[in-house]
């Protein structure tokens, strides 16, 4: 019964208006519904400028994706908040809000689990469970938005930036991610600027090229993590399918199409990919390409397979890249103390013993 209902959080505003017209109601009722939804109202019965008859019709046709907060962890310095969210089918996902000077950023998940298998990443350890729906991605934004405005009445700025860097590979859930991006950007929903959105991929070349053709000016971040195919193959199974050169070509194509600089993410692992020779190799690869390198000291996950590079090596690596004319930033490390840093997001199940709701 429930699964016959349409998730209204996965619909564009015009689709909601069409839905109201199909119910023999007026289109402006659709606008009212959209208003409520993006204020974070999760129950048609609370949409109190709608007549009861319409609310009933809405309930009979639609549902509102369930993304309920079950736990919230705040880092010691309160800059990072991790939310554990319960979905309708009892899967659990995580998302993280980071407070930056230029606005609040939400790191959201695009899949329950992930099938990319990167060996340094917690989110993929148990494989892919399923794709998230458009509404479930939007639900994470609304949950965070609601919580932030409740938390801080005076600021009420909500989420300004979105990074698709939680669990999952966004280009492996392509259609839902695209619709989510268009929806969250729509002026009648949250109106988030494309320039404030970053999509991170482990390097799925066909998806990157397809994304370039969409012409959305979002930032594309590429998880490179190795200066050659051999290193990448050791830590990222996807490297057997796509070569570094092809990934960089796809990045250049993305830049040509969108005019947006690519960000390369490079997680430093002690004596694996953090040598001066690696920095030099990267310098040759990226010479003359308008891009940005984000160096991230690896967050060690439970199995302890990879060690974080020493400060000395991090510094030498970064300086070498700079001396080769590349633009480098070291990612601020946020949320490690609450398991909310990159690669630490997990997925869970309610049937873990002891968990019940
Ligand atoms: N699947 C996408 C997005 C999710 S991960 C991707 O691969 O890009 C977001 C970023 O965190 C990626 O760059 C990923 O490689 C990185 N990451 C994963 N595990 C990490 C870890 N243990 N320490 C630091 N970064 C990690």
CSV table of C-alpha atoms and ligand atoms in Angstrom, one decimal:
chain,number,residue,atom,x,y,z
A,1,UNK,CA,0.0,0.0,0.0
A,2,UNK,CA,2.6,2.6,1.2
A,3,UNK,CA,4.9,1.9,-1.7
A,4,UNK,CA,2.2,2.9,-4.2
A,5,UNK,CA,2.3,6.4,-2.9
A,6,UNK,CA,4.5,8.9,-4.7
A,7,UNK,CA,7.3,10.6,-2.8
A,8,UNK,CA,6.4,14.2,-3.1
A,9,UNK,CA,9.9,15.3,-2.0
A,10,UNK,CA,11.2,13.8,-5.2
A,11,UNK,CA,9.0,16.0,-7.4
A,12,UNK,CA,9.8,19.3,-9.1
A,13,UNK,CA,7.4,22.1,-8.1
A,14,UNK,CA,5.8,22.0,-11.5
A,15,UNK,CA,5.1,18.3,-11.1
A,16,UNK,CA,3.4,19.0,-7.8
A,17,UNK,CA,1.2,21.6,-9.4
A,18,UNK,CA,0.3,19.2,-12.1
A,19,UNK,CA,-0.6,16.7,-9.4
A,20,UNK,CA,-3.0,19.2,-7.8
A,21,UNK,CA,-4.5,19.9,-11.2
A,22,UNK,CA,-5.1,16.2,-11.7
A,23,UNK,CA,-7.0,16.2,-8.4
A,24,UNK,CA,-9.2,18.9,-9.8
A,25,UNK,CA,-7.6,21.4,-7.5
A,26,UNK,CA,-6.0,24.7,-8.5
A,27,UNK,CA,-2.3,25.1,-9.3
A,28,UNK,CA,-1.7,27.6,-6.5
A,29,UNK,CA,-2.4,24.9,-4.0
A,30,UNK,CA,0.7,23.2,-5.4
A,31,UNK,CA,2.7,26.3,-4.6
A,32,UNK,CA,1.4,26.2,-1.0
A,33,UNK,CA,2.4,22.6,-0.6
A,34,UNK,CA,5.9,23.4,-1.9
A,35,UNK,CA,6.2,26.2,0.6
A,36,UNK,CA,5.3,23.9,3.5
A,37,UNK,CA,7.6,21.1,2.3
A,38,UNK,CA,10.6,23.4,2.1
A,39,UNK,CA,10.0,24.9,5.5
A,40,UNK,CA,10.5,21.3,6.7
A,41,UNK,CA,6.9,20.3,7.3
A,42,UNK,CA,6.7,16.5,7.2
A,43,UNK,CA,3.0,15.9,7.5
A,44,UNK,CA,0.2,17.0,5.1
A,45,UNK,CA,-2.0,17.5,8.1
A,46,UNK,CA,0.1,20.4,9.4
A,47,UNK,CA,-0.3,22.3,6.1
A,48,UNK,CA,-3.0,24.4,7.7
A,49,UNK,CA,-3.8,26.8,4.9
A,50,UNK,CA,-5.0,23.9,2.8
A,51,UNK,CA,-8.6,22.7,3.2
A,52,UNK,CA,-9.0,19.3,4.9
A,53,UNK,CA,-10.3,17.8,1.7
A,54,UNK,CA,-7.1,18.6,-0.1
A,55,UNK,CA,-5.0,17.4,2.7
A,56,UNK,CA,-6.9,14.1,2.5
A,57,UNK,CA,-6.4,13.9,-1.3
A,58,UNK,CA,-2.7,14.6,-0.8
A,59,UNK,CA,-2.4,11.8,1.7
A,60,UNK,CA,-4.0,9.4,-0.6
A,61,UNK,CA,-1.6,10.1,-3.4
A,62,UNK,CA,1.7,11.1,-1.9
A,63,UNK,CA,4.1,10.4,0.9
A,64,UNK,CA,6.9,12.5,2.2
A,65,UNK,CA,10.3,10.7,2.3
A,66,UNK,CA,11.2,9.7,5.7
A,67,UNK,CA,14.7,10.9,6.9
A,68,UNK,CA,14.3,11.1,10.6
A,69,UNK,CA,17.1,12.1,13.0
A,70,UNK,CA,17.8,9.3,15.4
A,71,UNK,CA,21.1,10.6,16.8
A,72,UNK,CA,23.1,13.8,16.6
A,73,UNK,CA,26.7,14.1,17.5
A,74,UNK,CA,28.4,17.5,17.9
A,75,UNK,CA,32.2,17.9,17.8
A,76,UNK,CA,34.0,19.3,20.8
A,77,UNK,CA,34.4,22.7,19.1
A,78,UNK,CA,30.8,22.6,17.8
A,79,UNK,CA,31.9,23.2,14.3
A,80,UNK,CA,30.7,19.9,13.0
A,81,UNK,CA,27.5,18.0,13.6
A,82,UNK,CA,26.8,14.5,12.4
A,83,UNK,CA,23.3,13.2,12.1
A,84,UNK,CA,22.3,9.6,12.0
A,85,UNK,CA,19.1,9.3,9.9
A,86,UNK,CA,16.5,6.6,9.8
A,87,UNK,CA,14.9,5.8,6.4
A,88,UNK,CA,11.5,4.3,5.7
A,89,UNK,CA,13.0,0.8,5.1
A,90,UNK,CA,15.0,1.0,8.3
A,91,UNK,CA,18.3,1.7,6.7
A,92,UNK,CA,20.4,4.3,8.4
A,93,UNK,CA,22.5,6.9,6.7
A,94,UNK,CA,24.7,9.7,8.0
A,95,UNK,CA,25.2,13.3,7.0
A,96,UNK,CA,27.3,16.1,8.4
A,97,UNK,CA,27.0,19.8,8.8
A,98,UNK,CA,30.2,21.9,8.9
A,99,UNK,CA,30.1,25.4,10.0
A,100,UNK,CA,32.4,27.6,7.9
A,101,UNK,CA,32.8,31.3,8.0
A,102,UNK,CA,31.2,31.6,4.6
A,103,UNK,CA,28.1,29.6,5.5
A,104,UNK,CA,26.9,26.2,6.6
A,105,UNK,CA,27.9,23.3,4.5
A,106,UNK,CA,26.1,19.9,4.4
A,107,UNK,CA,27.9,16.8,3.4
A,108,UNK,CA,25.3,14.4,2.3
A,109,UNK,CA,25.0,10.7,1.3
A,110,UNK,CA,23.8,9.6,-2.1
A,111,UNK,CA,23.7,5.8,-1.4
A,112,UNK,CA,23.3,3.4,1.5
A,113,UNK,CA,26.8,2.0,1.4
A,114,UNK,CA,28.8,2.1,-1.8
A,115,UNK,CA,30.1,-0.5,-4.3
A,116,UNK,CA,33.3,1.3,-5.3
A,117,UNK,CA,35.4,-0.6,-2.7
A,118,UNK,CA,38.1,2.0,-2.0
A,119,UNK,CA,40.2,0.2,0.7
A,120,UNK,CA,40.7,3.3,2.9
A,121,UNK,CA,37.0,4.2,3.1
A,122,UNK,CA,34.6,3.0,5.8
A,123,UNK,CA,31.4,3.7,3.8
A,124,UNK,CA,32.1,0.9,1.3
A,125,UNK,CA,33.1,-1.9,3.6
A,126,UNK,CA,29.8,-3.7,3.4
A,127,UNK,CA,29.1,-2.9,-0.2
A,128,UNK,CA,26.1,-1.1,-1.7
A,129,UNK,CA,22.7,-1.6,-0.1
A,130,UNK,CA,20.8,0.7,-2.4
A,131,UNK,CA,20.6,4.0,-4.1
A,132,UNK,CA,19.0,6.9,-2.2
A,133,UNK,CA,15.9,8.5,-3.8
A,134,UNK,CA,15.7,12.1,-4.7
A,135,UNK,CA,13.5,12.7,-1.7
A,136,UNK,CA,15.9,11.0,0.7
A,137,UNK,CA,18.7,13.3,-0.5
A,138,UNK,CA,16.4,16.3,-0.1
A,139,UNK,CA,15.3,15.0,3.3
A,140,UNK,CA,18.9,15.2,4.6
A,141,UNK,CA,19.0,18.9,3.6
A,142,UNK,CA,15.6,19.6,5.2
A,143,UNK,CA,16.6,17.8,8.4
A,144,UNK,CA,19.8,19.8,8.7
A,145,UNK,CA,18.1,23.1,7.7
A,146,UNK,CA,15.4,22.6,10.3
A,147,UNK,CA,17.8,21.7,13.0
A,148,UNK,CA,20.1,24.7,12.3
A,149,UNK,CA,17.3,27.3,12.3
A,150,UNK,CA,15.9,25.8,15.5
A,151,UNK,CA,19.4,25.9,17.0
A,152,UNK,CA,20.2,29.4,16.1
A,153,UNK,CA,17.1,31.6,15.8
A,154,UNK,CA,19.1,34.8,15.1
A,155,UNK,CA,21.1,33.4,12.1
A,156,UNK,CA,18.5,31.4,10.3
A,157,UNK,CA,20.7,31.0,7.4
A,158,UNK,CA,20.4,27.3,7.0
A,159,UNK,CA,22.4,25.3,4.6
A,160,UNK,CA,24.2,27.4,2.0
A,161,UNK,CA,26.6,24.8,0.5
A,162,UNK,CA,26.2,21.2,-0.4
A,163,UNK,CA,29.0,18.6,-0.9
A,164,UNK,CA,28.1,15.2,-2.2
A,165,UNK,CA,30.8,13.5,-0.2
A,166,UNK,CA,28.9,11.4,2.3
A,167,UNK,CA,28.5,7.7,1.7
A,168,UNK,CA,28.0,6.6,-1.9
A,169,UNK,CA,29.3,7.3,-5.3
A,170,UNK,CA,27.1,10.1,-6.8
A,171,UNK,CA,27.7,9.2,-10.4
A,172,UNK,CA,26.6,5.6,-9.6
A,173,UNK,CA,23.2,7.0,-8.8
A,174,UNK,CA,23.2,9.4,-11.7
A,175,UNK,CA,19.6,10.1,-12.5
A,176,UNK,CA,18.5,10.6,-8.9
A,177,UNK,CA,21.5,12.8,-8.1
A,178,UNK,CA,20.8,15.0,-11.2
A,179,UNK,CA,17.2,15.5,-10.3
A,180,UNK,CA,18.1,16.3,-6.7
A,181,UNK,CA,20.6,18.9,-7.9
A,182,UNK,CA,18.0,20.6,-10.1
A,183,UNK,CA,15.4,20.4,-7.4
A,184,UNK,CA,17.6,21.9,-4.6
A,185,UNK,CA,18.6,24.7,-6.9
A,186,UNK,CA,15.0,25.6,-7.9
A,187,UNK,CA,14.1,29.0,-6.6
A,188,UNK,CA,10.8,27.7,-5.1
A,189,UNK,CA,12.5,25.1,-3.0
A,190,UNK,CA,15.8,26.0,-1.4
A,191,UNK,CA,17.4,28.0,-4.3
A,192,UNK,CA,20.9,26.7,-3.6
A,193,UNK,CA,23.4,28.1,-6.1
A,194,UNK,CA,25.0,25.5,-8.4
A,195,UNK,CA,28.3,27.2,-7.6
A,196,UNK,CA,27.8,26.2,-4.0
A,197,UNK,CA,27.5,22.6,-4.8
A,198,UNK,CA,30.3,20.1,-5.1
A,199,UNK,CA,30.0,16.6,-6.5
A,200,UNK,CA,32.8,14.2,-5.7
A,201,UNK,CA,33.6,11.1,-7.7
A,202,UNK,CA,36.1,8.4,-7.5
A,203,UNK,CA,36.6,8.8,-11.3
A,204,UNK,CA,33.8,7.2,-13.2
A,205,UNK,CA,34.8,8.6,-16.6
A,206,UNK,CA,31.5,8.1,-18.6
A,207,UNK,CA,29.5,9.7,-15.8
A,208,UNK,CA,31.9,12.6,-15.6
A,209,UNK,CA,31.5,13.3,-19.4
A,210,UNK,CA,27.8,13.0,-19.1
A,211,UNK,CA,27.8,15.4,-16.2
A,212,UNK,CA,29.8,17.9,-18.3
A,213,UNK,CA,27.1,17.9,-20.9
A,214,UNK,CA,24.4,18.8,-18.4
A,215,UNK,CA,26.1,22.2,-18.3
A,216,UNK,CA,25.4,22.8,-14.6
A,217,UNK,CA,28.1,25.0,-13.1
A,218,UNK,CA,28.7,22.8,-10.1
A,219,UNK,CA,32.2,22.0,-8.9
A,220,UNK,CA,33.5,18.6,-9.8
A,221,UNK,CA,35.9,17.0,-7.3
A,222,UNK,CA,37.8,14.0,-8.4
A,223,UNK,CA,39.2,11.6,-5.8
A,224,UNK,CA,42.6,10.9,-7.4
A,225,UNK,CA,44.6,9.7,-4.4
A,226,UNK,CA,47.4,8.4,-6.5
A,227,UNK,CA,49.8,9.9,-9.0
A,228,UNK,CA,49.8,6.9,-11.3
A,229,UNK,CA,47.6,3.9,-12.2
A,230,UNK,CA,49.7,1.5,-10.2
A,231,UNK,CA,49.1,3.3,-6.9
A,232,UNK,CA,45.5,3.8,-7.6
A,233,UNK,CA,44.9,0.2,-8.4
A,234,UNK,CA,46.3,-0.7,-5.0
A,235,UNK,CA,43.7,1.3,-3.2
A,236,UNK,CA,40.8,1.9,-5.6
A,237,UNK,CA,39.3,-1.0,-7.6
A,238,UNK,CA,37.8,1.5,-10.0
A,239,UNK,CA,41.3,2.3,-11.2
A,240,UNK,CA,41.3,-1.0,-13.1
A,241,UNK,CA,38.4,0.4,-15.2
A,242,UNK,CA,39.6,4.0,-15.7
A,243,UNK,CA,43.1,5.2,-16.2
A,244,UNK,CA,44.5,8.4,-14.6
A,245,UNK,CA,45.0,9.9,-18.1
A,246,UNK,CA,41.4,9.3,-19.1
A,247,UNK,CA,40.2,10.8,-15.8
A,248,UNK,CA,42.3,13.9,-16.3
A,249,UNK,CA,41.0,14.2,-19.9
A,250,UNK,CA,37.4,13.9,-18.7
A,251,UNK,CA,38.3,16.6,-16.1
A,252,UNK,CA,39.6,18.9,-18.9
A,253,UNK,CA,36.4,18.2,-20.9
A,254,UNK,CA,34.4,19.2,-17.8
A,255,UNK,CA,36.3,22.4,-17.5
A,256,UNK,CA,35.8,23.2,-21.2
A,257,UNK,CA,32.1,22.6,-21.0
A,258,UNK,CA,31.3,24.4,-17.7
A,259,UNK,CA,34.2,26.8,-17.1
A,260,UNK,CA,34.5,25.4,-13.6
A,261,UNK,CA,37.9,24.5,-12.2
A,262,UNK,CA,38.3,20.9,-11.2
A,263,UNK,CA,39.3,20.0,-7.6
A,264,UNK,CA,41.5,17.0,-7.2
A,265,UNK,CA,41.3,15.3,-3.8
A,266,UNK,CA,44.4,13.6,-2.7
A,267,UNK,CA,44.3,11.6,0.6
A,268,UNK,CA,47.9,11.2,1.9
A,269,UNK,CA,48.8,7.7,3.1
A,270,UNK,CA,52.1,7.2,4.7
A,271,UNK,CA,54.7,5.9,2.2
A,272,UNK,CA,52.0,4.8,-0.2
A,273,UNK,CA,51.3,7.9,-2.2
A,274,UNK,CA,53.0,10.7,-0.3
A,275,UNK,CA,56.5,10.8,-1.6
A,276,UNK,CA,58.3,13.7,-3.4
A,277,UNK,CA,58.3,11.5,-6.5
A,278,UNK,CA,54.5,11.3,-6.3
A,279,UNK,CA,54.2,15.1,-6.0
A,280,UNK,CA,56.5,15.5,-9.0
A,281,UNK,CA,54.5,13.0,-11.0
A,282,UNK,CA,51.3,14.9,-10.2
A,283,UNK,CA,53.0,18.1,-11.2
A,284,UNK,CA,53.7,16.7,-14.6
A,285,UNK,CA,50.2,15.3,-15.0
A,286,UNK,CA,48.4,18.5,-14.1
A,287,UNK,CA,50.8,21.1,-15.6
A,288,UNK,CA,48.9,23.9,-17.1
A,289,UNK,CA,45.5,22.6,-16.2
A,290,UNK,CA,43.4,25.1,-14.2
A,291,UNK,CA,42.7,23.0,-11.2
A,292,UNK,CA,43.0,22.9,-7.5
A,293,UNK,CA,44.5,20.1,-5.4
A,294,UNK,CA,42.9,19.4,-2.0
A,295,UNK,CA,45.4,17.5,0.1
A,296,UNK,CA,43.7,15.5,2.9
A,297,UNK,CA,45.8,13.7,5.5
A,298,UNK,CA,44.0,10.3,5.6
A,299,UNK,CA,41.5,9.7,8.4
A,300,UNK,CA,42.6,6.3,9.8
A,301,UNK,CA,39.7,3.9,9.8
A,302,UNK,CA,39.3,0.9,12.1
A,303,UNK,CA,41.3,-1.7,10.3
A,304,UNK,CA,44.4,0.5,10.5
A,305,UNK,CA,45.5,-0.6,7.0
A,306,UNK,CA,46.8,2.9,6.1
A,307,UNK,CA,48.7,5.3,8.3
A,308,UNK,CA,48.4,9.0,8.2
A,309,UNK,CA,51.4,10.7,6.7
A,310,UNK,CA,53.7,12.5,9.2
A,311,UNK,CA,53.5,16.3,9.3
A,312,UNK,CA,56.9,16.4,7.7
A,313,UNK,CA,55.8,14.4,4.7
A,314,UNK,CA,52.6,16.3,4.4
A,315,UNK,CA,54.5,19.5,4.3
A,316,UNK,CA,57.1,18.4,1.8
A,317,UNK,CA,54.4,17.0,-0.5
A,318,UNK,CA,52.4,20.2,-0.4
A,319,UNK,CA,55.4,22.4,-0.9
A,320,UNK,CA,56.6,20.3,-3.8
A,321,UNK,CA,53.3,20.7,-5.5
A,322,UNK,CA,53.3,24.5,-4.9
A,323,UNK,CA,56.8,24.8,-6.3
A,324,UNK,CA,55.6,23.2,-9.5
A,325,UNK,CA,53.0,25.9,-9.8
A,326,UNK,CA,50.0,24.0,-8.6
A,327,UNK,CA,47.3,25.5,-6.4
A,328,UNK,CA,47.1,23.4,-3.3
A,329,UNK,CA,45.0,23.6,-0.1
A,330,UNK,CA,45.1,21.4,2.9
A,331,UNK,CA,41.7,20.4,3.9
A,332,UNK,CA,40.6,21.5,7.3
A,333,UNK,CA,40.0,18.5,9.4
A,334,UNK,CA,36.6,18.6,10.9
A,335,UNK,CA,34.6,16.1,12.7
A,336,UNK,CA,37.1,13.4,13.3
A,337,UNK,CA,36.2,13.1,17.0
A,338,UNK,CA,32.6,12.2,16.1
A,339,UNK,CA,33.4,9.8,13.3
A,340,UNK,CA,32.1,12.5,10.9
A,341,UNK,CA,35.2,13.0,8.8
A,342,UNK,CA,35.7,11.9,5.2
A,343,UNK,CA,35.6,8.2,4.8
A,344,UNK,CA,34.2,7.6,8.3
A,345,UNK,CA,30.5,7.6,7.5
A,346,UNK,CA,29.0,4.2,7.7
A,347,UNK,CA,25.7,2.7,7.1
A,348,UNK,CA,23.7,0.7,9.5
A,349,UNK,CA,20.8,-1.5,9.9
A,350,UNK,CA,18.1,-1.7,12.5
A,351,UNK,CA,18.6,-5.4,12.8
A,352,UNK,CA,21.9,-4.7,14.5
A,353,UNK,CA,21.3,-6.5,17.8
A,354,UNK,CA,20.1,-4.1,20.4
A,355,UNK,CA,18.8,-1.5,18.0
A,356,UNK,CA,15.1,-1.0,17.8
A,357,UNK,CA,12.7,1.8,17.1
B,1,LIG,N1,32.4,8.4,-3.9
B,1,LIG,C1,32.8,9.7,-4.0
B,1,LIG,C2,32.3,10.6,-2.8
B,1,LIG,C3,32.4,10.1,-1.4
B,1,LIG,S1,33.8,10.1,-0.5
B,1,LIG,C4,34.3,9.8,-4.1
B,1,LIG,O1,34.9,8.8,-4.1
B,1,LIG,O2,34.8,10.9,-4.4
B,1,LIG,C5,34.4,11.8,-0.3
B,1,LIG,C6,35.9,11.9,-0.2
B,1,LIG,O3,36.4,11.3,1.0
B,1,LIG,C7,36.6,11.2,-1.4
B,1,LIG,O4,37.6,11.9,-1.9
B,1,LIG,C8,37.1,9.9,-0.7
B,1,LIG,O5,38.1,9.3,-1.4
B,1,LIG,C9,37.5,10.5,0.6
B,1,LIG,N2,37.8,9.5,1.7
B,1,LIG,C10,37.3,8.3,1.8
B,1,LIG,N3,37.9,7.7,2.9
B,1,LIG,C11,38.7,8.6,3.4
B,1,LIG,C12,39.6,8.5,4.5
B,1,LIG,N4,39.6,7.4,5.3
B,1,LIG,N5,40.3,9.6,4.8
B,1,LIG,C13,40.3,10.7,4.0
B,1,LIG,N6,39.5,10.8,2.9
B,1,LIG,C14,38.7,9.7,2.6
